[in-house]
Tab-separated table of N, CA and C in Angstrom:
chain	number	residue	atom	x	y	z
A	1	UNK	N	-43.867	-33.216	12.712
A	1	UNK	CA	-42.771	-33.030	13.622
A	1	UNK	C	-41.425	-33.175	12.902
A	2	UNK	N	-41.364	-34.128	11.987
A	2	UNK	CA	-40.126	-34.332	11.266
A	2	UNK	C	-39.812	-33.143	10.351
A	3	UNK	N	-40.813	-32.582	9.722
A	3	UNK	CA	-40.614	-31.432	8.838
A	3	UNK	C	-40.109	-30.220	9.630
A	4	UNK	N	-40.566	-30.103	10.863
A	4	UNK	CA	-40.139	-28.988	11.702
A	4	UNK	C	-38.658	-29.113	12.056
A	5	UNK	N	-38.193	-30.284	12.383
A	5	UNK	CA	-36.784	-30.499	12.703
A	5	UNK	C	-35.915	-30.295	11.468
A	6	UNK	N	-36.414	-30.774	10.334
A	6	UNK	CA	-35.672	-30.610	9.094
A	6	UNK	C	-35.522	-29.119	8.751
A	7	UNK	N	-36.545	-28.317	8.967
A	7	UNK	CA	-36.512	-26.881	8.710
A	7	UNK	C	-35.533	-26.172	9.635
A	8	UNK	N	-35.469	-26.574	10.904
A	8	UNK	CA	-34.552	-25.973	11.861
A	8	UNK	C	-33.103	-26.302	11.498
A	9	UNK	N	-32.844	-27.530	11.122
A	9	UNK	CA	-31.505	-27.931	10.701
A	9	UNK	C	-31.076	-27.156	9.451
A	10	UNK	N	-32.008	-26.986	8.540
A	10	UNK	CA	-31.722	-26.255	7.312
A	10	UNK	C	-31.356	-24.792	7.619
A	11	UNK	N	-32.071	-24.180	8.541
A	11	UNK	CA	-31.765	-22.798	8.938
A	11	UNK	C	-30.386	-22.714	9.585
A	12	UNK	N	-30.078	-23.688	10.433
A	12	UNK	CA	-28.787	-23.711	11.107
A	12	UNK	C	-27.645	-23.830	10.097
A	13	UNK	N	-27.808	-24.709	9.116
A	13	UNK	CA	-26.783	-24.892	8.088
A	13	UNK	C	-26.603	-23.601	7.289
A	14	UNK	N	-27.681	-22.916	6.946
A	14	UNK	CA	-27.593	-21.652	6.207
A	14	UNK	C	-26.874	-20.582	7.028
A	15	UNK	N	-27.125	-20.556	8.312
A	15	UNK	CA	-26.471	-19.576	9.180
A	15	UNK	C	-24.970	-19.864	9.253
A	16	UNK	N	-24.603	-21.136	9.406
A	16	UNK	CA	-23.188	-21.503	9.460
A	16	UNK	C	-22.495	-21.149	8.146
A	17	UNK	N	-23.136	-21.444	7.018
A	17	UNK	CA	-22.562	-21.126	5.713
A	17	UNK	C	-22.400	-19.611	5.562
A	18	UNK	N	-23.389	-18.842	5.988
A	18	UNK	CA	-23.314	-17.378	5.892
A	18	UNK	C	-22.172	-16.834	6.750
A	19	UNK	N	-21.989	-17.378	7.948
A	19	UNK	CA	-20.906	-16.927	8.828
A	19	UNK	C	-19.551	-17.259	8.213
A	20	UNK	N	-19.394	-18.451	7.664
A	20	UNK	CA	-18.128	-18.851	7.043
A	20	UNK	C	-17.824	-17.958	5.839
A	21	UNK	N	-18.812	-17.696	5.010
A	21	UNK	CA	-18.608	-16.831	3.843
A	21	UNK	C	-18.228	-15.420	4.297
A	22	UNK	N	-18.894	-14.904	5.329
A	22	UNK	CA	-18.575	-13.565	5.845
A	22	UNK	C	-17.140	-13.514	6.374
A	23	UNK	N	-16.699	-14.553	7.071
A	23	UNK	CA	-15.328	-14.579	7.587
A	23	UNK	C	-14.304	-14.634	6.452
A	24	UNK	N	-14.598	-15.412	5.417
A	24	UNK	CA	-13.685	-15.496	4.272
A	24	UNK	C	-13.602	-14.146	3.563
A	25	UNK	N	-14.747	-13.499	3.361
A	25	UNK	CA	-14.754	-12.191	2.697
A	25	UNK	C	-13.999	-11.168	3.541
A	26	UNK	N	-14.212	-11.153	4.843
A	26	UNK	CA	-13.497	-10.212	5.712
A	26	UNK	C	-11.990	-10.470	5.708
A	27	UNK	N	-11.598	-11.734	5.667
A	27	UNK	CA	-10.178	-12.075	5.641
A	27	UNK	C	-9.540	-11.601	4.342
A	28	UNK	N	-10.193	-11.819	3.214
A	28	UNK	CA	-9.646	-11.405	1.925
A	28	UNK	C	-9.733	-9.902	1.720
A	29	UNK	N	-10.668	-9.264	2.381
A	29	UNK	CA	-10.833	-7.823	2.225
A	29	UNK	C	-9.682	-7.047	2.869
A	30	UNK	N	-9.134	-7.563	3.939
A	30	UNK	CA	-8.077	-6.875	4.681
A	30	UNK	C	-6.848	-6.555	3.827
A	31	UNK	N	-6.259	-7.510	3.073
A	31	UNK	CA	-5.084	-7.142	2.266
A	31	UNK	C	-5.401	-6.146	1.153
A	32	UNK	N	-6.609	-6.196	0.618
A	32	UNK	CA	-6.948	-5.271	-0.450
A	32	UNK	C	-7.175	-3.859	0.080
A	33	UNK	N	-7.734	-3.744	1.262
A	33	UNK	CA	-7.846	-2.431	1.891
A	33	UNK	C	-6.462	-1.891	2.241
A	34	UNK	N	-5.590	-2.789	2.675
A	34	UNK	CA	-4.213	-2.409	2.977
A	34	UNK	C	-3.522	-1.914	1.699
A	35	UNK	N	-3.752	-2.600	0.585
A	35	UNK	CA	-3.192	-2.176	-0.698
A	35	UNK	C	-3.700	-0.803	-1.114
A	36	UNK	N	-4.973	-0.531	-0.844
A	36	UNK	CA	-5.538	0.785	-1.150
A	36	UNK	C	-4.836	1.876	-0.342
A	37	UNK	N	-4.572	1.600	0.934
A	37	UNK	CA	-3.879	2.578	1.769
A	37	UNK	C	-2.439	2.810	1.293
A	38	UNK	N	-1.785	1.750	0.834
A	38	UNK	CA	-0.418	1.898	0.326
A	38	UNK	C	-0.435	2.700	-0.975
A	39	UNK	N	-1.417	2.450	-1.843
A	39	UNK	CA	-1.523	3.237	-3.080
A	39	UNK	C	-1.769	4.710	-2.767
A	40	UNK	N	-2.577	4.975	-1.762
A	40	UNK	CA	-2.807	6.364	-1.351
A	40	UNK	C	-1.508	6.979	-0.837
A	41	UNK	N	-0.731	6.226	-0.077
A	41	UNK	CA	0.562	6.719	0.404
A	41	UNK	C	1.494	6.995	-0.775
A	42	UNK	N	1.426	6.184	-1.826
A	42	UNK	CA	2.253	6.410	-3.016
A	42	UNK	C	1.865	7.715	-3.707
A	43	UNK	N	0.573	7.955	-3.821
A	43	UNK	CA	0.122	9.195	-4.465
A	43	UNK	C	0.526	10.413	-3.642
A	44	UNK	N	0.484	10.279	-2.328
A	44	UNK	CA	0.935	11.382	-1.475
A	44	UNK	C	2.451	11.559	-1.561
A	45	UNK	N	3.185	10.452	-1.787
A	45	UNK	CA	4.627	10.555	-1.999
A	45	UNK	C	4.916	11.351	-3.269
A	46	UNK	N	4.093	11.169	-4.284
A	46	UNK	CA	4.261	11.950	-5.514
A	46	UNK	C	4.069	13.437	-5.225
A	47	UNK	N	3.060	13.765	-4.442
A	47	UNK	CA	2.850	15.158	-4.052
A	47	UNK	C	4.050	15.686	-3.278
A	48	UNK	N	4.605	14.846	-2.410
A	48	UNK	CA	5.790	15.253	-1.650
A	48	UNK	C	7.002	15.457	-2.563
A	49	UNK	N	7.138	14.625	-3.606
A	49	UNK	CA	8.263	14.791	-4.533
A	49	UNK	C	8.135	16.097	-5.310
A	50	UNK	N	6.919	16.480	-5.658
A	50	UNK	CA	6.708	17.769	-6.323
A	50	UNK	C	7.079	18.895	-5.362
A	51	UNK	N	6.727	18.714	-4.103
A	51	UNK	CA	7.075	19.716	-3.084
A	51	UNK	C	8.592	19.801	-2.902
A	52	UNK	N	9.281	18.667	-2.948
A	52	UNK	CA	10.746	18.659	-2.820
A	52	UNK	C	11.367	19.487	-3.940
A	53	UNK	N	10.851	19.310	-5.171
A	53	UNK	CA	11.373	20.078	-6.307
A	53	UNK	C	11.144	21.573	-6.085
A	54	UNK	N	9.949	21.933	-5.649
A	54	UNK	CA	9.639	23.349	-5.423
A	54	UNK	C	10.487	23.922	-4.294
A	55	UNK	N	10.653	23.161	-3.229
A	55	UNK	CA	11.482	23.621	-2.100
A	55	UNK	C	12.933	23.805	-2.541
A	56	UNK	N	13.430	22.881	-3.351
A	56	UNK	CA	14.815	22.952	-3.815
A	56	UNK	C	15.017	24.196	-4.682
A	57	UNK	N	14.077	24.466	-5.590
A	57	UNK	CA	14.185	25.645	-6.453
A	57	UNK	C	14.116	26.934	-5.639
A	58	UNK	N	13.216	26.982	-4.663
A	58	UNK	CA	13.075	28.175	-3.846
A	58	UNK	C	14.321	28.390	-2.978
A	59	UNK	N	14.889	27.318	-2.460
A	59	UNK	CA	16.092	27.438	-1.635
A	59	UNK	C	17.277	27.899	-2.467
A	60	UNK	N	17.366	27.422	-3.710
A	60	UNK	CA	18.459	27.856	-4.587
A	60	UNK	C	18.354	29.347	-4.892
A	61	UNK	N	17.121	29.819	-5.094
A	61	UNK	CA	16.931	31.246	-5.373
A	61	UNK	C	17.305	32.109	-4.177
A	62	UNK	N	16.994	31.616	-2.977
A	62	UNK	CA	17.262	32.385	-1.760
A	62	UNK	C	18.643	32.129	-1.179
A	63	UNK	N	19.348	31.147	-1.701
A	63	UNK	CA	20.676	30.822	-1.182
A	63	UNK	C	20.643	30.052	0.122
A	64	UNK	N	19.544	29.361	0.414
A	64	UNK	CA	19.395	28.565	1.644
A	64	UNK	C	19.418	27.077	1.323
A	65	UNK	N	19.397	26.290	2.358
A	65	UNK	CA	19.231	24.848	2.167
A	65	UNK	C	17.746	24.526	2.231
A	66	UNK	N	17.282	23.549	1.438
A	66	UNK	CA	15.852	23.232	1.445
A	66	UNK	C	15.404	22.660	2.791
A	67	UNK	N	14.239	23.081	3.228
A	67	UNK	CA	13.696	22.607	4.505
A	67	UNK	C	13.052	21.238	4.356
A	68	UNK	N	12.662	20.878	3.146
A	68	UNK	CA	11.984	19.605	2.893
A	68	UNK	C	12.673	18.947	1.712
A	69	UNK	N	13.241	17.755	1.932
A	69	UNK	CA	13.981	17.061	0.882
A	69	UNK	C	13.544	15.612	0.752
A	70	UNK	N	14.329	14.848	-0.010
A	70	UNK	CA	14.016	13.436	-0.235
A	70	UNK	C	13.920	12.625	1.059
A	71	UNK	N	14.831	12.800	2.024
A	71	UNK	CA	14.704	12.008	3.258
A	71	UNK	C	13.387	12.276	4.000
A	72	UNK	N	12.964	13.516	4.023
A	72	UNK	CA	11.703	13.834	4.706
A	72	UNK	C	10.507	13.242	3.955
A	73	UNK	N	10.572	13.236	2.617
A	73	UNK	CA	9.490	12.630	1.831
A	73	UNK	C	9.434	11.127	2.081
A	74	UNK	N	10.595	10.484	2.169
A	74	UNK	CA	10.621	9.037	2.451
A	74	UNK	C	10.091	8.739	3.852
A	75	UNK	N	10.469	9.541	4.820
A	75	UNK	CA	9.974	9.334	6.185
A	75	UNK	C	8.462	9.484	6.247
A	76	UNK	N	7.920	10.457	5.522
A	76	UNK	CA	6.463	10.636	5.493
A	76	UNK	C	5.793	9.435	4.844
A	77	UNK	N	6.401	8.893	3.778
A	77	UNK	CA	5.858	7.701	3.120
A	77	UNK	C	5.865	6.509	4.071
A	78	UNK	N	6.963	6.324	4.787
A	78	UNK	CA	7.074	5.215	5.737
A	78	UNK	C	6.029	5.346	6.839
A	79	UNK	N	5.812	6.554	7.338
A	79	UNK	CA	4.774	6.777	8.355
A	79	UNK	C	3.398	6.404	7.826
A	80	UNK	N	3.119	6.789	6.595
A	80	UNK	CA	1.805	6.491	6.012
A	80	UNK	C	1.607	4.999	5.793
A	81	UNK	N	2.658	4.293	5.370
A	81	UNK	CA	2.508	2.854	5.160
A	81	UNK	C	2.396	2.109	6.488
A	82	UNK	N	2.999	2.626	7.532
A	82	UNK	CA	2.847	1.990	8.847
A	82	UNK	C	1.415	2.080	9.335
A	83	UNK	N	0.707	3.138	8.942
A	83	UNK	CA	-0.704	3.235	9.287
A	83	UNK	C	-1.499	2.123	8.601
A	84	UNK	N	-0.995	1.647	7.467
A	84	UNK	CA	-1.629	0.532	6.758
A	84	UNK	C	-1.065	-0.803	7.221
A	85	UNK	N	-0.313	-0.811	8.304
A	85	UNK	CA	0.331	-1.988	8.908
A	85	UNK	C	1.339	-2.657	7.975
A	86	UNK	N	1.981	-1.883	7.107
A	86	UNK	CA	3.093	-2.382	6.302
A	86	UNK	C	4.348	-1.793	6.926
A	87	UNK	N	5.276	-2.637	7.295
A	87	UNK	CA	6.465	-2.203	8.029
A	87	UNK	C	7.639	-1.951	7.093
A	88	UNK	N	7.856	-0.689	6.757
A	88	UNK	CA	9.035	-0.280	6.011
A	88	UNK	C	9.946	0.480	6.959
A	89	UNK	N	11.213	0.554	6.602
A	89	UNK	CA	12.125	1.477	7.266
A	89	UNK	C	13.004	2.101	6.183
A	90	UNK	N	13.864	3.009	6.569
A	90	UNK	CA	14.666	3.725	5.579
A	90	UNK	C	15.584	2.782	4.796
A	91	UNK	N	15.958	1.653	5.378
A	91	UNK	CA	16.815	0.693	4.693
A	91	UNK	C	16.113	-0.066	3.587
A	92	UNK	N	14.787	0.040	3.521
A	92	UNK	CA	14.030	-0.650	2.475
A	92	UNK	C	13.970	0.145	1.175
A	93	UNK	N	14.530	1.357	1.177
A	93	UNK	CA	14.586	2.117	-0.069
A	93	UNK	C	15.607	1.461	-0.988
A	94	UNK	N	15.166	1.056	-2.171
A	94	UNK	CA	16.029	0.364	-3.120
A	94	UNK	C	15.674	0.845	-4.517
A	95	UNK	N	16.635	1.387	-5.224
A	95	UNK	CA	16.368	1.913	-6.568
A	95	UNK	C	15.934	0.826	-7.533
A	96	UNK	N	16.290	-0.435	-7.264
A	96	UNK	CA	15.908	-1.549	-8.139
A	96	UNK	C	14.714	-2.319	-7.612
A	97	UNK	N	13.855	-1.684	-6.869
A	97	UNK	CA	12.699	-2.378	-6.299
A	97	UNK	C	11.741	-2.874	-7.372
A	98	UNK	N	11.778	-2.262	-8.545
A	98	UNK	CA	10.882	-2.681	-9.619
A	98	UNK	C	11.175	-4.071	-10.142
A	99	UNK	N	12.361	-4.630	-9.837
A	99	UNK	CA	12.695	-5.987	-10.269
A	99	UNK	C	11.892	-6.966	-9.417
A	100	UNK	N	10.680	-7.247	-9.832
A	100	UNK	CA	9.731	-8.027	-9.045
A	100	UNK	C	10.197	-9.457	-8.800
A	101	UNK	N	11.018	-10.007	-9.681
A	101	UNK	CA	11.438	-11.402	-9.535
A	101	UNK	C	12.438	-11.598	-8.415
A	102	UNK	N	13.026	-10.524	-7.917
A	102	UNK	CA	13.983	-10.626	-6.821
A	102	UNK	C	13.219	-10.759	-5.518
A	103	UNK	N	13.037	-11.982	-5.049
A	103	UNK	CA	12.245	-12.244	-3.845
A	103	UNK	C	13.080	-12.199	-2.574
A	104	UNK	N	14.397	-11.933	-2.690
A	104	UNK	CA	15.247	-11.901	-1.502
A	104	UNK	C	14.901	-10.739	-0.588
A	105	UNK	N	14.332	-9.714	-1.152
A	105	UNK	CA	13.986	-8.541	-0.369
A	105	UNK	C	12.465	-8.365	-0.437
A	106	UNK	N	11.731	-8.902	0.533
A	106	UNK	CA	10.267	-8.878	0.436
A	106	UNK	C	9.677	-7.482	0.595
A	107	UNK	N	10.356	-6.596	1.317
A	107	UNK	CA	9.873	-5.229	1.513
A	107	UNK	C	10.854	-4.266	0.859
A	108	UNK	N	10.390	-3.491	-0.087
A	108	UNK	CA	11.226	-2.445	-0.658
A	108	UNK	C	10.339	-1.414	-1.337
A	109	UNK	N	10.885	-0.236	-1.522
A	109	UNK	CA	10.191	0.781	-2.290
A	109	UNK	C	11.217	1.647	-2.994
A	110	UNK	N	10.815	2.205	-4.110
A	110	UNK	CA	11.663	3.129	-4.847
A	110	UNK	C	10.769	4.190	-5.468
A	111	UNK	N	11.370	5.327	-5.740
A	111	UNK	CA	10.609	6.384	-6.392
A	111	UNK	C	11.543	7.198	-7.269
A	112	UNK	N	10.976	7.759	-8.300
A	112	UNK	CA	11.728	8.662	-9.159
A	112	UNK	C	10.794	9.782	-9.597
A	113	UNK	N	11.396	10.915	-9.851
A	113	UNK	CA	10.630	12.089	-10.228
A	113	UNK	C	11.261	12.709	-11.468
A	114	UNK	N	10.425	13.163	-12.377
A	114	UNK	CA	10.910	13.918	-13.527
A	114	UNK	C	9.849	14.942	-13.916
A	115	UNK	N	10.291	15.918	-14.678
A	115	UNK	CA	9.366	16.952	-15.137
A	115	UNK	C	9.401	16.975	-16.657
A	116	UNK	N	8.232	16.930	-17.272
A	116	UNK	CA	8.110	16.967	-18.725
A	116	UNK	C	7.714	18.389	-19.121
A	117	UNK	N	8.693	19.212	-19.581
A	117	UNK	CA	8.359	20.609	-19.890
A	117	UNK	C	7.464	20.755	-21.121
A	118	UNK	N	7.530	19.792	-22.030
A	118	UNK	CA	6.716	19.870	-23.238
A	118	UNK	C	5.224	19.761	-22.898
A	119	UNK	N	4.884	18.803	-22.042
A	119	UNK	CA	3.475	18.617	-21.640
A	119	UNK	C	3.143	19.335	-20.338
A	120	UNK	N	4.148	19.950	-19.729
A	120	UNK	CA	3.994	20.644	-18.455
A	120	UNK	C	3.368	19.719	-17.409
A	121	UNK	N	4.052	18.582	-17.206
A	121	UNK	CA	3.577	17.584	-16.256
A	121	UNK	C	4.712	17.119	-15.353
A	122	UNK	N	4.355	16.893	-14.091
A	122	UNK	CA	5.243	16.223	-13.150
A	122	UNK	C	4.986	14.729	-13.315
A	123	UNK	N	6.048	13.937	-13.414
A	123	UNK	CA	5.906	12.494	-13.593
A	123	UNK	C	6.571	11.798	-12.421
A	124	UNK	N	5.784	11.038	-11.670
A	124	UNK	CA	6.289	10.300	-10.514
A	124	UNK	C	6.137	8.811	-10.791
A	125	UNK	N	7.209	8.072	-10.587
A	125	UNK	CA	7.160	6.612	-10.719
A	125	UNK	C	7.522	6.022	-9.370
A	126	UNK	N	6.625	5.189	-8.863
A	126	UNK	CA	6.816	4.603	-7.538
A	126	UNK	C	6.598	3.096	-7.632
A	127	UNK	N	7.559	2.349	-7.131
A	127	UNK	CA	7.451	0.886	-7.035
A	127	UNK	C	7.469	0.508	-5.563
A	128	UNK	N	6.538	-0.328	-5.169
A	128	UNK	CA	6.472	-0.807	-3.788
A	128	UNK	C	6.249	-2.311	-3.836
A	129	UNK	N	7.027	-3.030	-3.036
A	129	UNK	CA	6.837	-4.478	-2.911
A	129	UNK	C	6.819	-4.812	-1.430
A	130	UNK	N	5.810	-5.564	-1.027
A	130	UNK	CA	5.710	-5.957	0.383
A	130	UNK	C	4.904	-7.246	0.489
A	131	UNK	N	5.054	-7.896	1.623
A	131	UNK	CA	4.278	-9.106	1.926
A	131	UNK	C	3.258	-8.775	2.992
A	132	UNK	N	2.096	-9.356	2.836
A	132	UNK	CA	1.082	-9.200	3.884
A	132	UNK	C	0.842	-10.553	4.523
A	133	UNK	N	0.568	-10.525	5.796
A	133	UNK	CA	0.305	-11.730	6.579
A	133	UNK	C	-0.963	-11.450	7.374
A	134	UNK	N	-2.096	-11.958	6.877
A	134	UNK	CA	-3.392	-11.642	7.460
A	134	UNK	C	-3.947	-12.851	8.206
A	135	UNK	N	-4.244	-12.648	9.469
A	135	UNK	CA	-4.890	-13.701	10.258
A	135	UNK	C	-6.355	-13.801	9.833
A	136	UNK	N	-6.957	-14.978	9.957
A	136	UNK	CA	-8.380	-15.094	9.632
A	136	UNK	C	-9.209	-14.105	10.453
A	137	UNK	N	-10.188	-13.508	9.813
A	137	UNK	CA	-10.990	-12.448	10.449
A	137	UNK	C	-11.709	-12.974	11.683
A	138	UNK	N	-11.733	-12.172	12.699
A	138	UNK	CA	-12.428	-12.380	13.970
A	138	UNK	C	-11.929	-13.576	14.771
A	139	UNK	N	-11.726	-14.732	14.136
A	139	UNK	CA	-11.309	-15.915	14.880
A	139	UNK	C	-9.794	-16.072	14.906
A	140	UNK	N	-9.054	-15.275	14.127
A	140	UNK	CA	-7.594	-15.394	14.082
A	140	UNK	C	-6.928	-15.027	15.388
A	141	UNK	N	-7.540	-14.104	16.144
A	141	UNK	CA	-6.961	-13.725	17.435
A	141	UNK	C	-7.144	-14.819	18.473
A	142	UNK	N	-8.230	-15.546	18.379
A	142	UNK	CA	-8.520	-16.603	19.353
A	142	UNK	C	-7.825	-17.907	18.960
A	143	UNK	N	-7.983	-18.292	17.709
A	143	UNK	CA	-7.392	-19.537	17.220
A	143	UNK	C	-6.133	-19.205	16.407
A	144	UNK	N	-5.044	-18.984	17.091
A	144	UNK	CA	-3.829	-18.518	16.444
A	144	UNK	C	-3.132	-19.601	15.617
A	145	UNK	N	-3.567	-20.828	15.734
A	145	UNK	CA	-2.972	-21.919	14.977
A	145	UNK	C	-3.490	-21.986	13.546
A	146	UNK	N	-4.565	-21.278	13.246
A	146	UNK	CA	-5.120	-21.303	11.896
A	146	UNK	C	-4.117	-20.711	10.904
A	147	UNK	N	-4.082	-21.248	9.685
A	147	UNK	CA	-3.139	-20.706	8.698
A	147	UNK	C	-3.523	-19.276	8.306
A	148	UNK	N	-2.515	-18.452	8.089
A	148	UNK	CA	-2.724	-17.065	7.709
A	148	UNK	C	-2.753	-16.929	6.193
A	149	UNK	N	-3.378	-15.870	5.741
A	149	UNK	CA	-3.390	-15.539	4.328
A	149	UNK	C	-2.138	-14.704	4.052
A	150	UNK	N	-1.171	-15.299	3.347
A	150	UNK	CA	0.083	-14.616	3.053
A	150	UNK	C	0.127	-14.299	1.562
A	151	UNK	N	0.371	-13.032	1.256
A	151	UNK	CA	0.392	-12.599	-0.141
A	151	UNK	C	1.601	-11.692	-0.385
A	152	UNK	N	2.138	-11.767	-1.588
A	152	UNK	CA	3.191	-10.851	-2.028
A	152	UNK	C	2.519	-9.797	-2.904
A	153	UNK	N	2.717	-8.538	-2.575
A	153	UNK	CA	2.092	-7.440	-3.312
A	153	UNK	C	3.168	-6.647	-4.048
A	154	UNK	N	2.828	-6.197	-5.238
A	154	UNK	CA	3.707	-5.313	-5.993
A	154	UNK	C	2.849	-4.197	-6.563
A	155	UNK	N	3.175	-2.992	-6.182
A	155	UNK	CA	2.438	-1.823	-6.655
A	155	UNK	C	3.389	-0.984	-7.485
A	156	UNK	N	3.008	-0.756	-8.714
A	156	UNK	CA	3.814	0.022	-9.653
A	156	UNK	C	2.927	1.159	-10.157
A	157	UNK	N	3.228	2.371	-9.720
A	157	UNK	CA	2.389	3.514	-10.057
A	157	UNK	C	3.219	4.527	-10.834
A	158	UNK	N	2.689	4.972	-11.948
A	158	UNK	CA	3.244	6.101	-12.675
A	158	UNK	C	2.164	7.170	-12.694
A	159	UNK	N	2.406	8.241	-11.995
A	159	UNK	CA	1.406	9.286	-11.854
A	159	UNK	C	1.873	10.537	-12.581
A	160	UNK	N	0.966	11.103	-13.357
A	160	UNK	CA	1.246	12.340	-14.082
A	160	UNK	C	0.357	13.436	-13.517
A	161	UNK	N	0.984	14.515	-13.082
A	161	UNK	CA	0.269	15.629	-12.487
A	161	UNK	C	0.549	16.873	-13.314
A	162	UNK	N	-0.500	17.531	-13.767
A	162	UNK	CA	-0.312	18.757	-14.550
A	162	UNK	C	0.298	19.841	-13.667
A	163	UNK	N	1.237	20.573	-14.233
A	163	UNK	CA	1.933	21.614	-13.477
A	163	UNK	C	0.995	22.762	-13.130
A	164	UNK	N	-0.053	22.949	-13.884
A	164	UNK	CA	-0.975	24.044	-13.631
A	164	UNK	C	-2.028	23.684	-12.601
A	165	UNK	N	-2.014	22.453	-12.140
A	165	UNK	CA	-3.038	22.001	-11.180
A	165	UNK	C	-2.858	22.654	-9.840
């Protein structure tokens, strides 16, 4: 009889440990998935910057104003990051966002575009800095007093795209 109770207690402890580990993994997984979505938004911003260059050249040839420019590319980037629950607005665009030690501005992004004619490559440099505030998985909505996982993220991407692609 004693061995049976000991076995049941042991199973209960293993179940509790498994649930706690699963909650910790789910909590830590959320900011990294969010970072993946922001990196994807950065890569799409690079595609938009290439499009801005093409639109500008085509508009100059036709004598029109470009239909798609830097403000539209930034708005598309902001929309994409909001889908990842990162709150940017147009005021968060800062050319010096790469200065990671400046913690006064927790949310900022910057981008630059250049073309390398020798290698025939578009070069996009994007810096993004944001803070994430993740509630504990599943129980964070119920027990709102639990401490949140707060992290400062810095994403620095230099993407090279072949012009013939």
